[in-house]
Amino acid sequence: MPYVDLVALLALLQLVWFGILVGQARGRYGVKAPAVSGHELFERAYRVQMNTIELLVAFLPSLYIAARYWPATWVAGVGAIYLLGRLVYWRRYTVAPARRGPGFALSMLPILALLLAGLVGAVRDLLA
């Protein structure tokens, strides 16, 4: 399980990093709290952070539930794809929001795979 724990911690660190980037953008573009709009480049950074929070709600539980039923190294590998997807999403969204699709797919597909793996594992154990 240390690999699963590492992926979970990296996902949380990634979220913290995105939050730091939002704070920097807030200062750089003069968007004073509590405003969440006002400059497009700030809004892009903010949306990356908010979308990441939205996905973490599904990612972290599905990561740990899948790891109860399947090899932890496999589950951690799927989780690593999520981390990569979030980086691609961040980069593409901040440069050209219309190009964020591949990063979103690389984030969402691992979540769906982990959800399905957890569901199959739980049902399998119930039926055993």
PDB file of C-alpha atoms in Angstrom:
ATOM      1  CA  MET A   1       0.000   0.000   0.000  1.00  0.00           C
ATOM      2  CA  PRO A   2       2.848   2.519   0.238  1.00  0.00           C
ATOM      3  CA  TYR A   3       2.563   3.167  -3.503  1.00  0.00           C
ATOM      4  CA  VAL A   4      -1.139   3.916  -3.153  1.00  0.00           C
ATOM      5  CA  ASP A   5      -0.404   6.179  -0.197  1.00  0.00           C
ATOM      6  CA  LEU A   6       2.296   7.940  -2.231  1.00  0.00           C
ATOM      7  CA  VAL A   7      -0.098   8.573  -5.131  1.00  0.00           C
ATOM      8  CA  ALA A   8      -2.746   9.902  -2.728  1.00  0.00           C
ATOM      9  CA  LEU A   9      -0.236  12.218  -1.073  1.00  0.00           C
ATOM     10  CA  LEU A  10       1.048  13.413  -4.445  1.00  0.00           C
ATOM     11  CA  ALA A  11      -2.533  14.179  -5.494  1.00  0.00           C
ATOM     12  CA  LEU A  12      -2.965  16.288  -2.364  1.00  0.00           C
ATOM     13  CA  LEU A  13       0.371  18.029  -2.913  1.00  0.00           C
ATOM     14  CA  GLN A  14      -0.653  18.713  -6.496  1.00  0.00           C
ATOM     15  CA  LEU A  15      -3.845  20.345  -5.231  1.00  0.00           C
ATOM     16  CA  VAL A  16      -1.850  22.476  -2.780  1.00  0.00           C
ATOM     17  CA  TRP A  17       0.471  23.496  -5.614  1.00  0.00           C
ATOM     18  CA  PHE A  18      -2.512  24.493  -7.776  1.00  0.00           C
ATOM     19  CA  GLY A  19      -3.757  26.554  -4.803  1.00  0.00           C
ATOM     20  CA  ILE A  20      -0.406  28.324  -4.567  1.00  0.00           C
ATOM     21  CA  LEU A  21      -0.612  29.088  -8.290  1.00  0.00           C
ATOM     22  CA  VAL A  22      -4.077  30.581  -7.749  1.00  0.00           C
ATOM     23  CA  GLY A  23      -2.719  32.785  -4.970  1.00  0.00           C
ATOM     24  CA  GLN A  24       0.131  33.940  -7.191  1.00  0.00           C
ATOM     25  CA  ALA A  25      -2.298  34.654 -10.039  1.00  0.00           C
ATOM     26  CA  ARG A  26      -4.530  36.585  -7.662  1.00  0.00           C
ATOM     27  CA  GLY A  27      -1.609  38.890  -6.826  1.00  0.00           C
ATOM     28  CA  ARG A  28      -0.242  39.080 -10.376  1.00  0.00           C
ATOM     29  CA  TYR A  29      -3.587  40.035 -11.925  1.00  0.00           C
ATOM     30  CA  GLY A  30      -4.978  42.118  -9.055  1.00  0.00           C
ATOM     31  CA  VAL A  31      -7.957  39.921  -8.201  1.00  0.00           C
ATOM     32  CA  LYS A  32      -8.647  40.720  -4.554  1.00  0.00           C
ATOM     33  CA  ALA A  33     -10.271  38.146  -2.278  1.00  0.00           C
ATOM     34  CA  PRO A  34     -13.043  37.088  -2.162  1.00  0.00           C
ATOM     35  CA  ALA A  35     -13.483  37.760  -5.889  1.00  0.00           C
ATOM     36  CA  VAL A  36     -13.077  34.753  -8.180  1.00  0.00           C
ATOM     37  CA  SER A  37     -13.341  36.637 -11.438  1.00  0.00           C
ATOM     38  CA  GLY A  38     -11.805  39.691 -12.977  1.00  0.00           C
ATOM     39  CA  HIS A  39      -8.896  38.545 -15.105  1.00  0.00           C
ATOM     40  CA  GLU A  40      -9.034  35.657 -17.542  1.00  0.00           C
ATOM     41  CA  LEU A  41      -5.622  34.231 -16.620  1.00  0.00           C
ATOM     42  CA  PHE A  42      -6.539  34.240 -12.932  1.00  0.00           C
ATOM     43  CA  GLU A  43      -9.843  32.561 -13.744  1.00  0.00           C
ATOM     44  CA  ARG A  44      -8.036  29.807 -15.664  1.00  0.00           C
ATOM     45  CA  ALA A  45      -5.791  29.030 -12.685  1.00  0.00           C
ATOM     46  CA  TYR A  46      -8.798  29.121 -10.379  1.00  0.00           C
ATOM     47  CA  ARG A  47     -10.807  26.738 -12.572  1.00  0.00           C
ATOM     48  CA  VAL A  48      -7.924  24.253 -12.648  1.00  0.00           C
ATOM     49  CA  GLN A  49      -7.871  24.271  -8.855  1.00  0.00           C
ATOM     50  CA  MET A  50     -11.650  23.961  -8.520  1.00  0.00           C
ATOM     51  CA  ASN A  51     -11.893  21.184 -11.109  1.00  0.00           C
ATOM     52  CA  THR A  52      -9.118  19.310  -9.323  1.00  0.00           C
ATOM     53  CA  ILE A  53     -11.005  19.569  -6.025  1.00  0.00           C
ATOM     54  CA  GLU A  54     -14.139  18.284  -7.750  1.00  0.00           C
ATOM     55  CA  LEU A  55     -12.291  15.260  -9.124  1.00  0.00           C
ATOM     56  CA  LEU A  56     -10.430  14.503  -5.880  1.00  0.00           C
ATOM     57  CA  VAL A  57     -13.775  13.793  -4.233  1.00  0.00           C
ATOM     58  CA  ALA A  58     -14.111  10.766  -6.524  1.00  0.00           C
ATOM     59  CA  PHE A  59     -10.421   9.966  -7.020  1.00  0.00           C
ATOM     60  CA  LEU A  60      -9.224   9.442  -3.452  1.00  0.00           C
ATOM     61  CA  PRO A  61     -12.014   7.123  -2.236  1.00  0.00           C
ATOM     62  CA  SER A  62     -11.976   5.119  -5.466  1.00  0.00           C
ATOM     63  CA  LEU A  63      -8.181   4.787  -5.233  1.00  0.00           C
ATOM     64  CA  TYR A  64      -8.351   3.299  -1.742  1.00  0.00           C
ATOM     65  CA  ILE A  65     -11.403   1.133  -2.378  1.00  0.00           C
ATOM     66  CA  ALA A  66      -9.842  -0.335  -5.532  1.00  0.00           C
ATOM     67  CA  ALA A  67      -6.638  -1.007  -3.564  1.00  0.00           C
ATOM     68  CA  ARG A  68      -8.600  -3.193  -1.133  1.00  0.00           C
ATOM     69  CA  TYR A  69      -9.452  -5.621  -3.932  1.00  0.00           C
ATOM     70  CA  TRP A  70      -6.660  -5.364  -6.502  1.00  0.00           C
ATOM     71  CA  PRO A  71      -2.856  -5.272  -6.448  1.00  0.00           C
ATOM     72  CA  ALA A  72      -1.684  -2.000  -4.937  1.00  0.00           C
ATOM     73  CA  THR A  73       0.996  -1.474  -7.589  1.00  0.00           C
ATOM     74  CA  TRP A  74      -1.629  -1.706 -10.363  1.00  0.00           C
ATOM     75  CA  VAL A  75      -3.946   0.684  -8.529  1.00  0.00           C
ATOM     76  CA  ALA A  76      -1.086   3.120  -7.873  1.00  0.00           C
ATOM     77  CA  GLY A  77      -0.157   2.981 -11.571  1.00  0.00           C
ATOM     78  CA  VAL A  78      -3.696   3.946 -12.541  1.00  0.00           C
ATOM     79  CA  GLY A  79      -3.527   6.715  -9.948  1.00  0.00           C
ATOM     80  CA  ALA A  80      -0.260   7.956 -11.454  1.00  0.00           C
ATOM     81  CA  ILE A  81      -2.056   8.373 -14.783  1.00  0.00           C
ATOM     82  CA  TYR A  82      -4.566  10.609 -12.975  1.00  0.00           C
ATOM     83  CA  LEU A  83      -1.678  12.754 -11.667  1.00  0.00           C
ATOM     84  CA  LEU A  84      -0.249  13.062 -15.155  1.00  0.00           C
ATOM     85  CA  GLY A  85      -3.687  13.954 -16.476  1.00  0.00           C
ATOM     86  CA  ARG A  86      -4.028  16.756 -13.950  1.00  0.00           C
ATOM     87  CA  LEU A  87      -0.654  18.176 -15.050  1.00  0.00           C
ATOM     88  CA  VAL A  88      -1.668  18.041 -18.706  1.00  0.00           C
ATOM     89  CA  TYR A  89      -5.018  19.604 -17.818  1.00  0.00           C
ATOM     90  CA  TRP A  90      -3.339  22.424 -15.867  1.00  0.00           C
ATOM     91  CA  ARG A  91      -0.870  23.201 -18.632  1.00  0.00           C
ATOM     92  CA  ARG A  92      -3.378  23.119 -21.449  1.00  0.00           C
ATOM     93  CA  TYR A  93      -6.119  24.975 -19.576  1.00  0.00           C
ATOM     94  CA  THR A  94      -3.825  27.818 -18.545  1.00  0.00           C
ATOM     95  CA  VAL A  95      -2.458  28.203 -22.088  1.00  0.00           C
ATOM     96  CA  ALA A  96      -5.571  27.539 -24.188  1.00  0.00           C
ATOM     97  CA  PRO A  97      -8.720  26.352 -22.368  1.00  0.00           C
ATOM     98  CA  ALA A  98     -10.203  24.783 -25.499  1.00  0.00           C
ATOM     99  CA  ARG A  99      -7.254  22.336 -25.520  1.00  0.00           C
ATOM    100  CA  ARG A 100      -7.913  20.952 -22.029  1.00  0.00           C
ATOM    101  CA  GLY A 101      -9.724  17.825 -23.276  1.00  0.00           C
ATOM    102  CA  PRO A 102      -6.786  15.373 -23.269  1.00  0.00           C
ATOM    103  CA  GLY A 103      -5.865  16.333 -19.708  1.00  0.00           C
ATOM    104  CA  PHE A 104      -9.451  15.924 -18.600  1.00  0.00           C
ATOM    105  CA  ALA A 105      -9.637  12.496 -20.236  1.00  0.00           C
ATOM    106  CA  LEU A 106      -6.345  11.433 -18.599  1.00  0.00           C
ATOM    107  CA  SER A 107      -7.862  12.478 -15.271  1.00  0.00           C
ATOM    108  CA  MET A 108     -11.365  11.093 -15.656  1.00  0.00           C
ATOM    109  CA  LEU A 109     -10.574   7.719 -17.231  1.00  0.00           C
ATOM    110  CA  PRO A 110      -8.412   6.565 -14.285  1.00  0.00           C
ATOM    111  CA  ILE A 111     -11.174   7.604 -11.885  1.00  0.00           C
ATOM    112  CA  LEU A 112     -13.711   5.583 -13.864  1.00  0.00           C
ATOM    113  CA  ALA A 113     -11.329   2.608 -13.984  1.00  0.00           C
ATOM    114  CA  LEU A 114     -10.778   2.782 -10.220  1.00  0.00           C
ATOM    115  CA  LEU A 115     -14.501   3.108  -9.541  1.00  0.00           C
ATOM    116  CA  LEU A 116     -15.228   0.112 -11.727  1.00  0.00           C
ATOM    117  CA  ALA A 117     -12.386  -1.893 -10.159  1.00  0.00           C
ATOM    118  CA  GLY A 118     -13.688  -1.118  -6.680  1.00  0.00           C
ATOM    119  CA  LEU A 119     -17.229  -2.005  -7.637  1.00  0.00           C
ATOM    120  CA  VAL A 120     -16.223  -5.276  -9.284  1.00  0.00           C
ATOM    121  CA  GLY A 121     -14.036  -6.177  -6.308  1.00  0.00           C
ATOM    122  CA  ALA A 122     -16.762  -5.450  -3.775  1.00  0.00           C
ATOM    123  CA  VAL A 123     -19.423  -7.360  -5.707  1.00  0.00           C
ATOM    124  CA  ARG A 124     -17.029 -10.261  -6.263  1.00  0.00           C
ATOM    125  CA  ASP A 125     -16.366 -10.471  -2.528  1.00  0.00           C
ATOM    126  CA  LEU A 126     -20.067 -10.276  -1.723  1.00  0.00           C
ATOM    127  CA  LEU A 127     -20.789 -13.176  -4.054  1.00  0.00           C
ATOM    128  CA  ALA A 128     -17.880 -15.304  -2.849  1.00  0.00           C
TER     129      ALA A 128
END
